[in-house]
Amino acid sequence: MKILQKGFNYSQDGPGNRLVYHFQGCNFACKWCSNADSIPLENINSKEYSVDDIFDEIMRSRMMFFDGGGVTFTGGEVCVQSAELIVLLKLLKANGIHTAVETNGSILALRDIAEYVDYLIVDFKHHDDEQHKKWVGSSNKIVRKNIEYFLNTGRQIHIRIPVIHGVNDEPQGFADYFKEFDTSNAVFEFLAYHEYGKDKWNGKYEIENGFVSAETIKDFTEFFNEYGMKTVVT
């Protein structure tokens, strides 16, 4: 398994104190990506680990999983390494370790992975497919299929929407899309644009004036709450 970085984080990548693994490789190329060095499948700064290596490290770290914590796998995109991840998740589930996965939701294997995941986080970049292609470089059709599958089957899902000025900062389209589904087992989080990862880009950074106001995030929250959808801040 190719891992770019790892470390502990509290409550931002699932509940409690968590050991977070950032996988190398992503099938998206979001123009605002804060981990652009995780996009290529190969990176001299990433390291190769066996499933057993990671499992042993997680088991040695159990004492740090307080306040309902555990381990989180994020990216890059975790589903790019789905075969190894499923093996690891099965081992962790059998040993009572709380697991979370953060994903862009664009690979059908996510449905198999989610069977062994306690806390599922799916990013939703744009409700419009053409705009999604423009800013992400790929269609959102499978993303929507996966999200709709989880909503229709009633499993827990945490949906994160990154909000970028000039890209997707109008809440109406998002709210109109999600109001068609039973979202009783879902929570929504709105992530205001930032440039923390701008210096990781080797090529041109194309987002200009992407920052959004606190009022914009409030508008998203109010739209979703008006439709009876639960919102959270982590």
Coordinates of C-alpha atoms in Angstrom, one line a residue:
M1 CA 0.0 0.0 0.0
K2 CA 1.3 3.4 -1.0
I3 CA 1.1 5.9 1.9
L4 CA 2.1 9.6 1.4
Q5 CA 1.8 10.6 5.1
K6 CA 0.3 9.6 8.4
G7 CA -0.4 11.1 11.8
F8 CA -2.9 11.7 14.5
N9 CA -5.8 14.1 14.2
Y10 CA -8.7 14.8 16.5
S11 CA -12.3 14.8 15.3
Q12 CA -11.7 16.3 11.8
D13 CA -11.5 12.9 10.0
G14 CA -14.1 11.0 12.0
P15 CA -15.0 10.9 15.7
G16 CA -12.4 11.1 18.5
N17 CA -8.7 10.9 18.3
R18 CA -7.7 9.1 15.0
L19 CA -4.6 7.7 13.3
V20 CA -5.0 9.1 9.7
Y21 CA -3.4 7.5 6.7
H22 CA -3.1 9.6 3.5
F23 CA -3.0 7.2 0.5
Q24 CA -0.9 8.0 -2.6
G25 CA -2.8 8.3 -5.9
C26 CA -6.1 9.9 -7.0
N27 CA -8.4 9.6 -10.0
F28 CA -9.5 13.2 -9.6
A29 CA -7.6 16.4 -10.2
C30 CA -9.5 19.0 -8.3
K31 CA -8.1 22.4 -9.2
W32 CA -8.1 23.5 -5.5
C33 CA -6.7 20.2 -4.1
S34 CA -4.8 20.8 -0.9
N35 CA -2.9 17.6 -1.3
A36 CA -1.8 17.9 -4.9
D37 CA 1.3 15.8 -4.2
S38 CA -1.1 12.9 -3.5
I39 CA -2.7 12.9 -6.9
P40 CA 0.0 11.0 -9.0
L41 CA 0.1 7.3 -8.5
E42 CA 3.9 7.5 -8.0
N43 CA 5.6 9.9 -5.7
I44 CA 9.2 9.7 -4.4
N45 CA 7.9 11.0 -1.0
S46 CA 5.4 8.2 -0.6
K47 CA 6.3 4.9 1.1
E48 CA 5.2 1.3 0.4
Y49 CA 3.8 -0.8 3.2
S50 CA 2.3 -4.2 3.4
V51 CA -1.2 -4.7 4.8
D52 CA 0.4 -6.5 7.8
D53 CA 2.8 -3.5 8.4
I54 CA -0.1 -1.1 8.7
F55 CA -2.3 -3.4 10.7
D56 CA 0.5 -4.0 13.2
E57 CA 1.1 -0.2 13.5
I58 CA -2.6 0.4 14.1
M59 CA -2.9 -2.3 16.8
R60 CA 0.2 -0.8 18.6
S61 CA -1.6 2.6 18.5
R62 CA -4.9 1.4 20.1
M63 CA -4.3 3.3 23.4
M64 CA -4.4 6.6 21.5
F65 CA -7.9 5.9 20.1
F66 CA -9.8 7.8 22.9
D67 CA -13.2 9.6 22.7
G68 CA -14.5 7.0 20.2
G69 CA -11.5 7.3 17.9
G70 CA -9.8 4.8 15.7
V71 CA -8.2 4.9 12.2
T72 CA -9.1 6.9 9.1
F73 CA -8.0 6.3 5.6
T74 CA -8.1 9.2 3.2
G75 CA -6.2 10.4 0.2
G76 CA -5.4 10.9 -2.5
E77 CA -8.3 8.5 -3.1
V78 CA -8.5 5.4 -1.0
C79 CA -10.5 3.4 -3.5
V80 CA -7.6 3.5 -5.9
Q81 CA -6.1 0.8 -3.6
S82 CA -9.4 -0.9 -2.9
A83 CA -8.2 -4.5 -3.0
E84 CA -5.6 -4.0 -0.2
L85 CA -7.9 -1.7 1.7
I86 CA -10.7 -4.2 2.0
V87 CA -8.2 -6.9 3.4
L88 CA -7.0 -4.3 6.0
L89 CA -10.5 -3.2 6.9
K90 CA -11.6 -6.8 7.5
L91 CA -8.7 -7.3 9.9
L92 CA -9.5 -4.2 11.8
K93 CA -13.2 -5.0 12.0
A94 CA -12.4 -8.4 13.4
N95 CA -10.2 -6.8 16.1
G96 CA -12.8 -4.2 17.1
I97 CA -11.0 -1.1 15.7
H98 CA -13.2 1.8 14.7
T99 CA -12.6 2.7 11.0
A100 CA -13.4 5.7 8.9
V101 CA -12.9 6.3 5.2
E102 CA -12.9 9.6 3.4
T103 CA -13.4 9.3 -0.4
N104 CA -14.4 11.2 -3.5
G105 CA -17.0 8.5 -4.0
S106 CA -16.2 8.0 -7.7
I107 CA -15.3 4.3 -7.7
L108 CA -18.0 1.6 -7.5
A109 CA -15.8 -0.6 -5.3
L110 CA -16.7 1.9 -2.5
R111 CA -19.9 -0.1 -1.9
D112 CA -17.8 -3.2 -1.1
I113 CA -15.4 -1.2 1.0
A114 CA -18.2 0.6 3.0
E115 CA -19.4 -2.8 4.3
Y116 CA -16.4 -2.8 6.6
V117 CA -16.4 0.9 7.4
D118 CA -17.8 2.3 10.6
Y119 CA -17.9 6.0 9.6
L120 CA -18.1 7.0 5.9
I121 CA -17.2 10.4 4.6
V122 CA -17.9 11.2 1.0
D123 CA -16.9 14.5 -0.7
F124 CA -19.4 16.0 -3.2
K125 CA -17.7 18.6 -5.3
H126 CA -20.5 19.7 -7.6
H127 CA -24.1 18.7 -8.4
D128 CA -23.8 19.6 -12.1
D129 CA -21.9 17.0 -14.2
E130 CA -20.5 19.5 -16.7
Q131 CA -19.2 21.8 -14.0
H132 CA -17.8 18.8 -12.2
K133 CA -15.9 17.8 -15.3
K134 CA -14.6 21.3 -15.7
W135 CA -13.2 21.7 -12.2
V136 CA -12.4 18.2 -11.2
G137 CA -11.5 16.6 -14.5
S138 CA -14.0 13.8 -14.3
S139 CA -17.8 13.1 -14.3
N140 CA -19.8 13.0 -11.1
K141 CA -22.2 10.2 -12.3
I142 CA -20.6 7.4 -10.2
V143 CA -20.3 9.8 -7.3
R144 CA -24.0 10.4 -7.4
K145 CA -24.8 6.7 -7.9
N146 CA -22.8 5.8 -4.8
I147 CA -24.2 8.6 -2.7
E148 CA -27.8 7.7 -3.8
Y149 CA -27.1 4.1 -3.0
F150 CA -26.0 4.9 0.5
L151 CA -28.9 7.2 1.1
N152 CA -31.4 4.7 -0.2
T153 CA -30.0 1.9 1.9
G154 CA -30.1 4.0 5.0
R155 CA -26.5 3.7 6.0
Q156 CA -24.6 6.4 7.9
I157 CA -22.9 8.9 5.6
H158 CA -21.1 12.2 6.2
I159 CA -21.2 14.3 3.0
R160 CA -18.7 17.1 2.7
I161 CA -19.1 19.9 0.2
P162 CA -16.0 22.1 -0.4
V163 CA -17.3 25.6 -1.2
I164 CA -15.3 27.7 -3.6
H165 CA -16.2 31.1 -5.0
G166 CA -17.0 31.0 -8.7
V167 CA -17.1 27.2 -8.7
N168 CA -19.9 26.0 -6.5
D169 CA -20.9 28.7 -4.0
E170 CA -24.6 28.7 -4.8
P171 CA -26.5 26.4 -2.3
Q172 CA -29.8 26.0 -4.2
G173 CA -28.6 23.4 -6.6
F174 CA -27.1 21.2 -3.9
A175 CA -30.1 21.5 -1.7
D176 CA -32.5 20.8 -4.6
Y177 CA -30.5 17.7 -5.4
F178 CA -30.4 16.2 -1.9
K179 CA -34.0 17.0 -1.0
E180 CA -35.2 14.3 -3.3
F181 CA -33.7 11.6 -1.0
D182 CA -34.1 10.3 2.5
T183 CA -31.2 12.0 4.3
S184 CA -32.2 11.0 7.8
N185 CA -29.0 9.0 8.2
A186 CA -26.8 11.7 6.6
V187 CA -25.0 14.8 7.9
F188 CA -23.7 17.6 5.7
E189 CA -20.6 19.7 6.2
F190 CA -19.5 22.8 4.2
L191 CA -15.8 23.4 3.9
A192 CA -14.8 26.9 3.1
Y193 CA -12.1 27.3 0.4
H194 CA -8.5 27.7 1.6
E195 CA -5.1 27.8 0.0
Y196 CA -3.1 25.7 2.6
G197 CA -1.9 23.3 -0.2
K198 CA -1.2 25.9 -2.9
D199 CA 2.5 25.6 -2.5
K200 CA 2.3 21.9 -3.3
W201 CA 1.3 22.5 -6.9
N202 CA 4.1 22.1 -9.5
G203 CA 2.0 23.5 -12.4
K204 CA -0.3 26.6 -12.5
Y205 CA -2.7 27.0 -9.7
E206 CA -5.9 27.9 -11.5
I207 CA -8.2 29.0 -8.7
E208 CA -8.4 32.8 -8.3
N209 CA -10.4 34.6 -5.7
G210 CA -11.8 31.3 -4.4
F211 CA -12.4 32.4 -0.8
V212 CA -16.0 32.5 0.5
S213 CA -17.4 34.5 3.3
A214 CA -18.9 33.2 6.6
E215 CA -22.2 34.4 5.3
T216 CA -22.0 32.0 2.3
I217 CA -21.4 29.1 4.6
K218 CA -24.3 30.3 6.7
D219 CA -26.5 30.4 3.6
F220 CA -25.6 26.8 2.8
T221 CA -26.4 25.7 6.3
E222 CA -29.8 27.5 6.3
F223 CA -30.8 26.1 2.9
F224 CA -30.1 22.5 4.0
N225 CA -31.7 23.0 7.4
E226 CA -34.8 24.4 5.8
Y227 CA -35.1 21.1 3.9
G228 CA -34.7 19.2 7.1
M229 CA -31.1 18.1 6.4
K230 CA -28.7 17.9 9.4
T231 CA -25.5 20.0 9.1
V232 CA -22.4 19.7 11.2
V233 CA -19.1 21.5 11.8
T234 CA -15.9 19.5 12.6

